[in-house]
Tab-separated table of C-alpha atoms and ligand atoms in Angstrom:
chain	number	residue	atom	x	y	z
A	144	MET	CA	6.407	-19.223	-21.854
A	145	ASP	CA	9.378	-17.106	-20.818
A	146	LEU	CA	9.469	-16.895	-17.026
A	147	LYS	CA	12.777	-15.056	-16.741
A	148	LEU	CA	12.921	-11.439	-15.634
A	149	SER	CA	14.090	-9.120	-18.408
A	150	LYS	CA	17.271	-7.044	-18.161
A	151	ALA	CA	15.150	-3.964	-17.420
A	152	GLU	CA	13.264	-5.745	-14.632
A	153	ILE	CA	16.500	-6.975	-13.049
A	154	SER	CA	17.939	-3.486	-13.273
A	155	TRP	CA	14.867	-1.973	-11.496
A	156	GLN	CA	15.062	-4.680	-8.856
A	157	LYS	CA	18.722	-3.872	-8.204
A	158	ARG	CA	18.074	-0.145	-8.087
A	159	ALA	CA	15.282	-0.564	-5.522
A	160	ARG	CA	17.350	-2.992	-3.447
A	161	GLU	CA	20.297	-0.588	-3.342
A	162	PHE	CA	18.000	2.282	-2.435
A	163	ALA	CA	16.408	0.291	0.403
A	164	GLU	CA	19.827	-0.645	1.761
A	165	ALA	CA	21.207	2.904	1.545
A	166	TRP	CA	18.148	4.957	2.531
A	167	LEU	CA	15.605	2.810	4.353
A	168	PHE	CA	17.313	0.075	6.403
A	169	PRO	CA	19.741	2.448	8.202
A	170	HIS	CA	16.798	4.414	9.656
A	171	GLU	CA	14.568	1.537	10.759
A	172	GLU	CA	15.647	1.425	14.384
A	173	GLU	CA	15.588	5.185	14.836
A	174	LEU	CA	12.039	5.267	13.492
A	175	GLU	CA	10.996	2.411	15.763
A	176	LEU	CA	12.510	3.875	18.906
A	177	LYS	CA	11.605	7.532	18.368
A	178	GLY	CA	8.319	7.030	16.512
A	179	LYS	CA	9.325	9.420	13.713
A	180	LEU	CA	12.263	10.565	11.621
A	181	PRO	CA	13.666	14.117	11.663
A	182	LEU	CA	12.258	16.458	9.037
A	183	ALA	CA	15.703	17.149	7.571
A	184	LEU	CA	16.220	13.427	6.971
A	185	LEU	CA	12.783	13.057	5.368
A	186	LYS	CA	13.692	15.866	2.990
A	187	ARG	CA	17.056	14.266	2.152
A	188	GLN	CA	15.301	10.964	1.613
A	189	ARG	CA	12.858	12.683	-0.740
A	190	ARG	CA	15.718	14.064	-2.821
A	191	ALA	CA	17.364	10.639	-2.848
A	192	VAL	CA	14.158	9.017	-4.177
A	193	ALA	CA	14.143	11.418	-7.130
A	194	GLU	CA	17.898	11.012	-7.725
A	195	ALA	CA	17.495	7.236	-7.770
A	196	GLY	CA	14.671	7.653	-10.305
A	197	LEU	CA	12.219	5.772	-8.080
A	198	ASN	CA	9.608	8.540	-7.866
A	199	ALA	CA	6.159	7.834	-9.301
A	200	VAL	CA	7.110	4.535	-10.918
A	201	ASN	CA	3.367	4.051	-11.537
A	202	HIS	CA	2.884	7.137	-13.715
A	203	ALA	CA	3.775	8.062	-17.270
A	204	LYS	CA	7.051	9.789	-18.083
A	205	LYS	CA	5.174	12.682	-19.668
A	206	HIS	CA	3.708	13.415	-16.206
A	207	GLY	CA	7.049	13.207	-14.428
A	208	GLY	CA	6.831	9.517	-13.502
A	209	GLN	CA	8.996	6.580	-14.550
A	210	GLY	CA	6.460	4.819	-16.790
A	211	CYS	CA	7.259	1.403	-15.325
A	212	THR	CA	5.335	-1.696	-16.305
A	213	LEU	CA	3.405	-3.424	-13.527
A	214	LEU	CA	5.964	-6.209	-13.344
A	215	GLU	CA	8.724	-3.613	-12.968
A	216	GLN	CA	6.688	-1.934	-10.229
A	217	THR	CA	6.229	-5.307	-8.560
A	218	VAL	CA	9.944	-6.095	-8.374
A	219	ILE	CA	10.576	-2.568	-7.072
A	220	ASN	CA	7.853	-2.745	-4.407
A	221	GLU	CA	9.044	-6.170	-3.351
A	222	GLN	CA	12.503	-4.790	-2.577
A	223	LEU	CA	11.121	-1.721	-0.789
A	224	GLY	CA	8.728	-3.953	1.177
A	225	ARG	CA	11.741	-5.501	2.917
A	226	ALA	CA	12.018	-2.334	5.000
A	227	THR	CA	10.290	-2.141	8.383
A	228	GLY	CA	8.197	0.755	9.694
A	229	ALA	CA	6.606	1.049	6.234
A	230	LEU	CA	9.660	3.033	5.217
A	231	TRP	CA	8.659	2.144	1.667
A	232	GLY	CA	6.173	5.003	2.133
A	233	ALA	CA	9.094	7.384	1.535
A	234	VAL	CA	8.966	6.312	-2.116
A	235	TRP	CA	5.809	7.930	-3.413
A	236	HIS	CA	3.242	6.573	-5.851
A	237	PRO	CA	0.709	9.309	-6.617
A	238	ALA	CA	-2.798	7.842	-6.693
A	239	ASP	CA	-3.703	6.213	-9.982
A	240	PRO	CA	-7.031	8.103	-10.520
A	241	LEU	CA	-5.127	11.390	-10.836
A	242	LYS	CA	-4.306	10.437	-14.403
A	243	HIS	CA	-8.020	10.837	-15.189
A	244	GLY	CA	-7.852	14.494	-14.135
A	245	THR	CA	-8.427	17.490	-16.372
A	246	ALA	CA	-5.395	19.170	-17.971
A	247	LYS	CA	-5.416	21.661	-15.072
A	248	GLN	CA	-5.632	18.923	-12.419
A	249	ILE	CA	-2.806	17.061	-14.093
A	250	ARG	CA	-0.708	20.229	-14.096
A	251	ASP	CA	-1.617	21.270	-10.529
A	252	TYR	CA	-1.748	17.876	-8.798
A	253	LEU	CA	-0.390	14.928	-10.780
A	254	VAL	CA	2.818	16.432	-12.182
A	255	PRO	CA	3.992	18.053	-8.912
A	256	SER	CA	3.055	14.828	-7.072
A	257	CYS	CA	5.157	12.738	-9.454
A	258	LEU	CA	8.078	15.118	-8.919
A	259	GLY	CA	7.726	15.002	-5.114
A	260	LYS	CA	6.679	18.633	-4.787
A	261	ARG	CA	3.187	17.732	-3.605
A	262	ARG	CA	1.706	14.694	-1.919
A	263	GLY	CA	-1.866	13.446	-1.665
A	264	SER	CA	-3.719	10.981	0.562
A	265	PHE	CA	-6.821	8.946	-0.222
A	266	ALA	CA	-9.727	9.467	2.187
A	267	ILE	CA	-12.606	7.016	1.874
A	268	THR	CA	-13.076	5.373	5.291
A	269	GLU	CA	-15.301	6.972	7.940
A	270	PRO	CA	-16.433	6.059	11.448
A	271	GLY	CA	-19.555	4.379	10.011
A	272	ALA	CA	-18.243	3.338	6.584
A	273	GLY	CA	-15.391	0.861	6.149
A	274	SER	CA	-15.858	-2.218	3.981
A	275	ASP	CA	-19.159	-0.819	2.719
A	276	PRO	CA	-18.422	2.596	1.196
A	277	ARG	CA	-22.081	3.120	0.284
A	278	LEU	CA	-22.480	4.042	3.941
A	279	VAL	CA	-20.255	7.094	3.469
A	280	GLN	CA	-21.835	10.146	5.123
A	281	THR	CA	-19.438	12.772	3.794
A	282	ARG	CA	-21.488	14.887	1.437
A	283	ALA	CA	-20.794	17.565	-1.129
A	284	ASP	CA	-23.824	19.796	-1.449
A	285	ARG	CA	-24.198	21.687	-4.728
A	286	LYS	CA	-25.186	25.312	-4.512
A	287	ARG	CA	-24.820	27.944	-7.245
A	288	GLY	CA	-21.974	26.181	-9.051
A	289	LYS	CA	-20.050	25.436	-5.835
A	290	TYR	CA	-19.765	22.343	-3.660
A	291	TYR	CA	-19.824	22.440	0.150
A	292	LEU	CA	-18.033	19.429	1.619
A	293	SER	CA	-18.958	18.215	5.120
A	294	GLY	CA	-18.028	15.026	6.945
A	295	GLU	CA	-15.334	13.051	8.682
A	296	LYS	CA	-12.640	10.708	7.357
A	297	TRP	CA	-10.598	8.229	9.370
A	298	PHE	CA	-7.293	6.417	8.867
A	299	VAL	CA	-6.022	8.892	6.259
A	300	THR	CA	-2.587	7.386	5.611
A	301	SER	CA	0.173	9.998	5.329
A	302	GLY	CA	-2.445	12.705	5.932
A	303	ASP	CA	0.026	14.547	8.164
A	304	TRP	CA	2.650	14.693	5.399
A	305	SER	CA	0.333	15.300	2.436
A	306	ASP	CA	-0.773	18.724	1.298
A	307	TYR	CA	-3.985	17.583	-0.425
A	308	LEU	CA	-6.550	14.825	-0.038
A	309	ILE	CA	-8.619	12.855	-2.519
A	310	VAL	CA	-11.935	12.691	-0.694
A	311	HIS	CA	-14.696	10.224	-1.551
A	312	ALA	CA	-18.036	11.957	-0.926
A	313	HIS	CA	-21.666	11.648	-1.998
A	314	VAL	CA	-22.928	14.584	-4.032
A	315	ASP	CA	-26.050	16.030	-2.335
A	316	GLY	CA	-25.880	13.081	0.075
A	317	ASP	CA	-26.915	10.674	-2.712
A	318	ALA	CA	-25.147	7.284	-2.444
A	319	ASP	CA	-25.662	6.855	-6.201
A	320	LYS	CA	-23.418	9.865	-6.794
A	321	PRO	CA	-20.136	8.807	-5.189
A	322	THR	CA	-17.548	11.332	-6.318
A	323	LEU	CA	-13.868	12.084	-5.731
A	324	PHE	CA	-12.841	15.623	-4.754
A	325	LEU	CA	-9.372	17.134	-4.720
A	326	VAL	CA	-9.179	19.050	-1.465
A	327	ASP	CA	-6.178	21.162	-0.489
A	328	LYS	CA	-5.451	20.673	3.189
A	329	GLY	CA	-5.051	24.407	3.726
A	330	ARG	CA	-8.640	25.211	2.684
A	331	PRO	CA	-10.825	26.813	5.350
A	332	GLY	CA	-12.927	24.166	7.096
A	333	VAL	CA	-10.373	21.309	6.770
A	334	ARG	CA	-8.871	20.164	10.054
A	335	ILE	CA	-7.180	17.198	11.675
A	336	GLN	CA	-9.204	16.188	14.733
A	337	ARG	CA	-7.077	13.327	16.078
A	338	VAL	CA	-3.882	11.434	15.308
A	339	PRO	CA	-4.370	7.947	16.782
A	340	LYS	CA	-1.531	5.490	17.414
A	341	PHE	CA	-1.539	2.117	15.691
A	342	MET	CA	-0.006	-1.337	16.160
A	343	HIS	CA	2.750	-0.645	13.647
A	344	THR	CA	5.272	2.146	13.706
A	345	TYR	CA	4.705	3.922	10.433
A	346	LEU	CA	6.827	6.522	8.715
A	347	PHE	CA	3.851	8.889	8.666
A	348	GLU	CA	0.574	9.094	10.613
A	349	HIS	CA	-3.000	8.083	9.811
A	350	PRO	CA	-4.959	11.119	11.069
A	351	GLU	CA	-8.692	11.687	11.248
A	352	PHE	CA	-9.963	14.667	9.258
A	353	VAL	CA	-13.072	16.772	9.630
A	354	PHE	CA	-14.547	18.833	6.772
A	355	ASP	CA	-16.794	21.642	7.851
A	356	ARG	CA	-18.636	23.113	4.843
A	357	VAL	CA	-15.427	23.307	2.812
A	358	GLU	CA	-16.131	25.411	-0.273
A	359	LEU	CA	-14.922	23.855	-3.526
A	360	ASP	CA	-15.513	24.805	-7.133
A	361	GLY	CA	-16.338	22.423	-9.969
A	362	GLY	CA	-12.631	22.088	-10.776
A	363	ALA	CA	-12.198	20.063	-7.580
A	364	VAL	CA	-14.152	17.100	-8.980
A	365	LEU	CA	-11.817	14.336	-10.130
A	366	GLY	CA	-13.375	12.467	-13.045
A	367	GLU	CA	-17.134	12.891	-13.109
A	368	VAL	CA	-19.899	13.169	-10.546
A	369	GLY	CA	-20.960	9.568	-9.801
A	370	GLN	CA	-17.662	8.090	-11.025
A	371	GLY	CA	-16.155	7.765	-7.543
A	372	PHE	CA	-16.359	3.965	-7.272
A	373	GLU	CA	-15.094	3.445	-10.772
A	374	LEU	CA	-11.962	5.509	-10.132
A	375	THR	CA	-11.451	4.109	-6.637
A	376	LYS	CA	-11.622	0.583	-8.045
A	377	ASP	CA	-8.598	1.297	-10.250
A	378	TRP	CA	-6.759	2.639	-7.245
A	379	PHE	CA	-7.610	-0.547	-5.318
A	380	VAL	CA	-6.120	-2.735	-8.046
A	381	GLU	CA	-2.862	-0.836	-7.970
A	382	ALA	CA	-2.782	-0.660	-4.165
A	383	ARG	CA	-3.566	-4.383	-3.840
A	384	LEU	CA	-0.723	-5.277	-6.197
A	385	GLN	CA	1.598	-3.021	-4.247
A	386	ILE	CA	0.598	-4.636	-0.956
A	387	ALA	CA	1.164	-8.102	-2.420
A	388	ALA	CA	4.650	-7.098	-3.605
A	389	ASN	CA	5.501	-5.441	-0.266
A	390	CYS	CA	4.363	-8.607	1.542
A	391	LEU	CA	6.654	-10.713	-0.627
A	392	GLY	CA	9.607	-8.530	0.336
A	393	ALA	CA	8.709	-8.573	4.048
A	394	ALA	CA	8.295	-12.355	4.106
A	395	THR	CA	11.519	-12.960	2.188
A	396	ARG	CA	13.554	-10.774	4.509
A	397	ALA	CA	12.098	-12.473	7.598
A	398	ALA	CA	12.804	-15.897	6.084
A	399	GLU	CA	16.400	-14.949	5.242
A	400	ILE	CA	17.019	-13.727	8.800
A	401	ALA	CA	15.502	-16.906	10.266
A	402	ASP	CA	17.469	-19.126	7.870
A	403	ALA	CA	20.774	-17.476	8.789
A	404	TYR	CA	19.970	-17.641	12.503
A	405	ALA	CA	18.964	-21.311	12.323
A	406	ALA	CA	22.386	-22.088	10.839
A	407	GLU	CA	24.396	-20.277	13.517
A	408	ARG	CA	22.337	-20.809	16.697
A	409	VAL	CA	23.541	-23.893	18.559
A	410	GLN	CA	21.424	-25.638	21.209
A	411	PHE	CA	21.776	-29.202	22.478
A	412	GLY	CA	25.113	-29.427	20.652
A	413	ARG	CA	23.934	-28.656	17.128
A	414	PRO	CA	22.621	-25.838	14.952
A	415	ILE	CA	18.896	-25.540	15.504
A	416	ARG	CA	18.279	-25.991	11.759
A	417	ASP	CA	19.216	-29.635	12.287
A	418	PHE	CA	16.066	-30.121	14.341
A	419	GLN	CA	13.317	-31.223	12.007
A	420	ALA	CA	10.801	-28.915	13.696
A	421	ILE	CA	12.886	-25.911	12.595
A	422	GLU	CA	13.837	-27.309	9.194
A	423	PHE	CA	10.210	-28.005	8.337
A	424	MET	CA	9.227	-24.462	9.250
A	425	LEU	CA	11.920	-23.151	6.866
A	426	ALA	CA	10.659	-25.510	4.155
A	427	ASP	CA	7.073	-24.289	4.548
A	428	MET	CA	8.217	-20.665	4.518
A	429	ALA	CA	10.231	-21.120	1.320
A	430	VAL	CA	7.375	-22.843	-0.488
A	431	ASP	CA	4.845	-20.250	0.691
A	432	ILE	CA	7.044	-17.461	-0.687
A	433	MET	CA	7.645	-19.329	-3.931
A	434	ALA	CA	3.907	-19.874	-4.487
A	435	THR	CA	3.103	-16.245	-3.766
A	436	LYS	CA	5.866	-14.912	-5.965
A	437	SER	CA	4.668	-17.103	-8.816
A	438	MET	CA	1.143	-15.732	-8.637
A	439	VAL	CA	2.069	-12.089	-8.019
A	440	TYR	CA	4.583	-11.927	-10.889
A	441	ARG	CA	2.157	-13.789	-13.135
A	442	VAL	CA	-0.742	-11.417	-12.523
A	443	ALA	CA	1.489	-8.353	-12.950
A	444	ALA	CA	2.783	-9.740	-16.269
A	445	GLU	CA	-0.769	-10.608	-17.367
A	446	ILE	CA	-1.948	-7.068	-16.707
A	447	ASP	CA	1.015	-5.704	-18.685
A	448	ALA	CA	0.000	-8.028	-21.522
A	449	GLY	CA	-3.502	-6.500	-21.615
A	450	LEU	CA	-5.610	-8.717	-19.349
A	451	ASP	CA	-9.339	-7.906	-19.426
A	452	ARG	CA	-10.237	-5.267	-16.813
A	453	LYS	CA	-12.758	-7.521	-15.031
A	454	LEU	CA	-10.181	-10.274	-14.663
A	455	ILE	CA	-7.682	-7.726	-13.375
A	456	HIS	CA	-10.018	-6.910	-10.482
A	457	ALA	CA	-10.719	-10.580	-9.875
A	458	ARG	CA	-7.047	-11.528	-9.724
A	459	ALA	CA	-5.863	-8.478	-7.798
A	460	SER	CA	-8.124	-9.629	-4.957
A	461	ALA	CA	-6.632	-13.117	-5.068
A	462	ILE	CA	-3.037	-11.978	-4.850
A	463	LYS	CA	-3.756	-9.410	-2.125
A	464	LEU	CA	-5.530	-12.065	-0.060
A	465	TYR	CA	-2.896	-14.733	-0.562
A	466	ALA	CA	0.186	-12.547	-0.198
A	467	SER	CA	-1.015	-10.802	2.969
A	468	GLU	CA	-1.963	-14.071	4.654
A	469	MET	CA	1.285	-15.690	3.489
A	470	ALA	CA	3.308	-12.839	5.017
A	471	GLY	CA	1.520	-13.391	8.338
A	472	ARG	CA	2.334	-17.111	8.298
A	473	VAL	CA	5.971	-16.694	7.225
A	474	VAL	CA	6.872	-13.852	9.577
A	475	ASP	CA	5.231	-15.697	12.475
A	476	LYS	CA	7.372	-18.779	11.799
A	477	ALA	CA	10.507	-16.647	11.390
A	478	LEU	CA	9.840	-15.073	14.787
A	479	GLN	CA	9.403	-18.530	16.334
A	480	ILE	CA	12.746	-19.705	14.915
A	481	LEU	CA	14.444	-16.656	16.439
A	482	GLY	CA	13.042	-17.479	19.892
A	483	GLY	CA	13.278	-14.598	22.387
A	484	ARG	CA	15.388	-12.537	20.009
A	485	GLY	CA	12.501	-12.505	17.566
A	486	TYR	CA	10.411	-10.732	20.189
A	487	MET	CA	12.861	-7.840	20.574
A	488	ARG	CA	12.014	-4.566	18.901
A	489	GLU	CA	15.564	-4.215	17.663
A	490	ASN	CA	14.986	-7.291	15.515
A	491	PRO	CA	13.494	-6.561	12.066
A	492	VAL	CA	11.380	-9.707	12.324
A	493	GLU	CA	9.545	-8.370	15.389
A	494	ARG	CA	8.771	-5.183	13.498
A	495	LEU	CA	7.707	-7.038	10.357
A	496	TYR	CA	5.389	-9.177	12.505
A	497	ARG	CA	3.454	-6.048	13.486
A	498	ASP	CA	3.866	-4.363	10.099
A	499	VAL	CA	2.293	-7.092	7.968
A	500	ARG	CA	-0.802	-7.475	10.154
A	501	VAL	CA	-2.482	-4.474	8.585
A	502	ASP	CA	-2.072	-5.951	5.115
A	503	ARG	CA	-5.018	-8.234	5.910
A	504	ILE	CA	-7.133	-5.178	6.746
A	505	TRP	CA	-6.431	-2.163	4.552
A	506	GLU	CA	-7.393	-1.821	0.903
A	507	GLY	CA	-10.118	-4.393	1.553
A	508	THR	CA	-10.009	-6.933	4.391
A	509	SER	CA	-9.325	-10.614	3.759
A	510	GLU	CA	-13.057	-11.269	4.171
A	511	ILE	CA	-13.893	-8.706	1.489
A	512	GLN	CA	-11.298	-10.214	-0.878
A	513	ARG	CA	-12.857	-13.648	-0.307
A	514	ALA	CA	-16.298	-12.185	-1.012
A	515	VAL	CA	-14.992	-10.666	-4.273
A	516	ILE	CA	-13.341	-13.947	-5.289
A	517	ALA	CA	-16.417	-16.017	-4.419
A	518	GLY	CA	-18.574	-13.610	-6.441
A	519	GLN	CA	-16.247	-13.922	-9.430
A	520	ILE	CA	-16.341	-17.730	-9.232
A	521	LYS	CA	-20.146	-17.613	-9.253
A	522	LYS	CA	-20.247	-15.182	-12.168
A	523	ARG	CA	-17.343	-16.325	-14.343
A	524	GLY	CA	-16.599	-19.839	-13.140
A	525	LEU	CA	-13.906	-21.484	-11.065
A	526	ALA	CA	-11.479	-21.393	-14.002
A	527	THR	CA	-11.090	-17.637	-13.393
A	528	TYR	CA	-8.663	-18.794	-10.732
A	529	THR	CA	-7.915	-22.447	-11.458
A	530	GLY	CA	-7.503	-22.151	-15.229
A	531	TRP	CA	-4.562	-20.837	-17.213
A	532	MET	CA	-5.630	-18.272	-19.778
B	822	FAD	C1	-3.296	1.613	9.385
B	822	FAD	C2	-4.466	1.838	8.496
B	822	FAD	C3	-4.369	2.714	7.429
B	822	FAD	C4	-5.465	2.959	6.603
B	822	FAD	N1	-5.376	3.858	5.585
B	822	FAD	C5	-6.490	4.245	4.926
B	822	FAD	C6	-6.459	5.333	3.980
B	822	FAD	O1	-5.403	5.894	3.686
B	822	FAD	N2	-7.621	5.727	3.415
B	822	FAD	C7	-8.809	5.127	3.698
B	822	FAD	O2	-9.823	5.530	3.155
B	822	FAD	N3	-8.871	4.077	4.564
B	822	FAD	C8	-7.751	3.640	5.190
B	822	FAD	N4	-7.809	2.599	6.101
B	822	FAD	C9	-9.084	1.985	6.390
B	822	FAD	C10	-9.211	0.544	5.905
B	822	FAD	O3	-9.303	0.506	4.506
B	822	FAD	C11	-10.420	-0.067	6.626
B	822	FAD	O4	-10.047	-0.258	7.979
B	822	FAD	C12	-10.871	-1.375	6.003
B	822	FAD	O5	-11.399	-1.181	4.722
B	822	FAD	C13	-11.926	-2.069	6.874
B	822	FAD	O6	-12.924	-1.191	7.277
B	822	FAD	P1	-13.305	-1.100	8.834
B	822	FAD	O7	-12.064	-0.951	9.611
B	822	FAD	O8	-14.340	-0.065	8.985
B	822	FAD	O9	-13.908	-2.507	9.199
B	822	FAD	P2	-15.451	-3.068	8.920
B	822	FAD	O10	-15.785	-2.804	7.519
B	822	FAD	O11	-16.293	-2.450	9.972
B	822	FAD	O12	-15.214	-4.562	9.175
B	822	FAD	C14	-15.098	-5.141	10.472
B	822	FAD	C15	-14.983	-6.667	10.285
B	822	FAD	O13	-16.148	-7.161	9.615
B	822	FAD	C16	-15.753	-7.847	8.443
B	822	FAD	N5	-16.734	-7.646	7.378
B	822	FAD	C17	-17.263	-6.486	6.934
B	822	FAD	N6	-18.087	-6.703	5.906
B	822	FAD	C18	-18.078	-8.040	5.690
B	822	FAD	C19	-18.717	-8.900	4.745
B	822	FAD	N7	-19.519	-8.431	3.790
B	822	FAD	N8	-18.476	-10.229	4.828
B	822	FAD	C20	-17.637	-10.714	5.774
B	822	FAD	N9	-17.001	-9.964	6.683
B	822	FAD	C21	-17.223	-8.647	6.631
B	822	FAD	C22	-14.401	-7.247	8.064
B	822	FAD	O14	-13.656	-8.118	7.231
B	822	FAD	C23	-13.781	-7.065	9.421
B	822	FAD	O15	-13.250	-8.282	9.872
B	822	FAD	C24	-6.691	2.292	6.882
B	822	FAD	C25	-6.780	1.376	7.952
B	822	FAD	C26	-5.688	1.153	8.746
B	822	FAD	C27	-5.813	0.197	9.911
């Protein structure tokens, strides 16, 4: 068993770290205080992503991506996840299901998305449909070879910055025909109805969209009619791995800041790290990060080695659950070690504290991950998680 990172993996890790330090960290406070970054900077950042060769690390080179393995993507996302304000969002990963598009969809959507000329957002959640997407009300009614899309989508991450959406809708209102549609934002009938504010400061917004009988032709269907869940499931695996890697980076940065502070902060005549209460928190944080890193790297490497698709889904849930909850525990302890300074917005730990909270909610809540894991144990046995295969 070789547990060392390869030269290529170390090189990707370094590249992402340098990019985060040059292009993400310097803008964290401005984003936090002003709520957004200037357009000119976002454009410069976009060019810098491409120049650093960090665009579309999750897609094949032939489509304009970097063709990275999942372990390479993990070490990259871990480094980017150190940034606050979800500045990692500046480094785009076009949605995985796009690779299942037709030649025309690949040319019109995937390739320009990999190159940073277009950007898409995934729109599944609705006012009445969150964890249970069978409750989706958005429908695409078929009429004389066209589809007419009507409904409402909430929490569409980066929907303000994207120029197209991948919309999960039920064909003819039939929940057995969940289908993904590529919808250009400029089409008549597509509008943003509200841009709510959230707990975190995020590089982009999460607007609510309304679709009012948006006319689409058959070429807008991604994959096949009825294949919506299948394609979305693949996206969830990738997104869950990305969240786990981001959480690792966030937790590690918070722990490093707390560790350094504990060494320099003197109270009662000695550095606070010499109080066992503080030292034990640091010990728990380090072990929590070590355990998470071990499982996240392992699962990424297993998928690269050809792990069975069903086990991929099973394990992606486990690492998303564990990494997101670990980040909550670690960042909370880091904030406690920093005392009042940890509660100041100018401190990255305060921002990370708010940032990582959503990781237990989006792309499947912790409860849904537990339900998936429990179901897998029942179906495939406890060894799915406790064994080593
Ligand atoms: C900042 C942000 C960005 C987002 N971005 C996107 C996006 O880009 N695209 C998109 O489509 N969605 C997005 N979402 C939506 C997100 O995926 C949902 O919020 C999430 O899936 C939960 O759905 P819900 O909020 O409707 O909660 P509900 O499903 O209503 O759940 C409420 C509570 O009930 C629990 N619960 C539900 N079912 C069960 C069960 N079977 N067993 C036990 N407990 C259960 C949940 O865990 C939760 O605690 C985003 C959300 C946020 C906050």
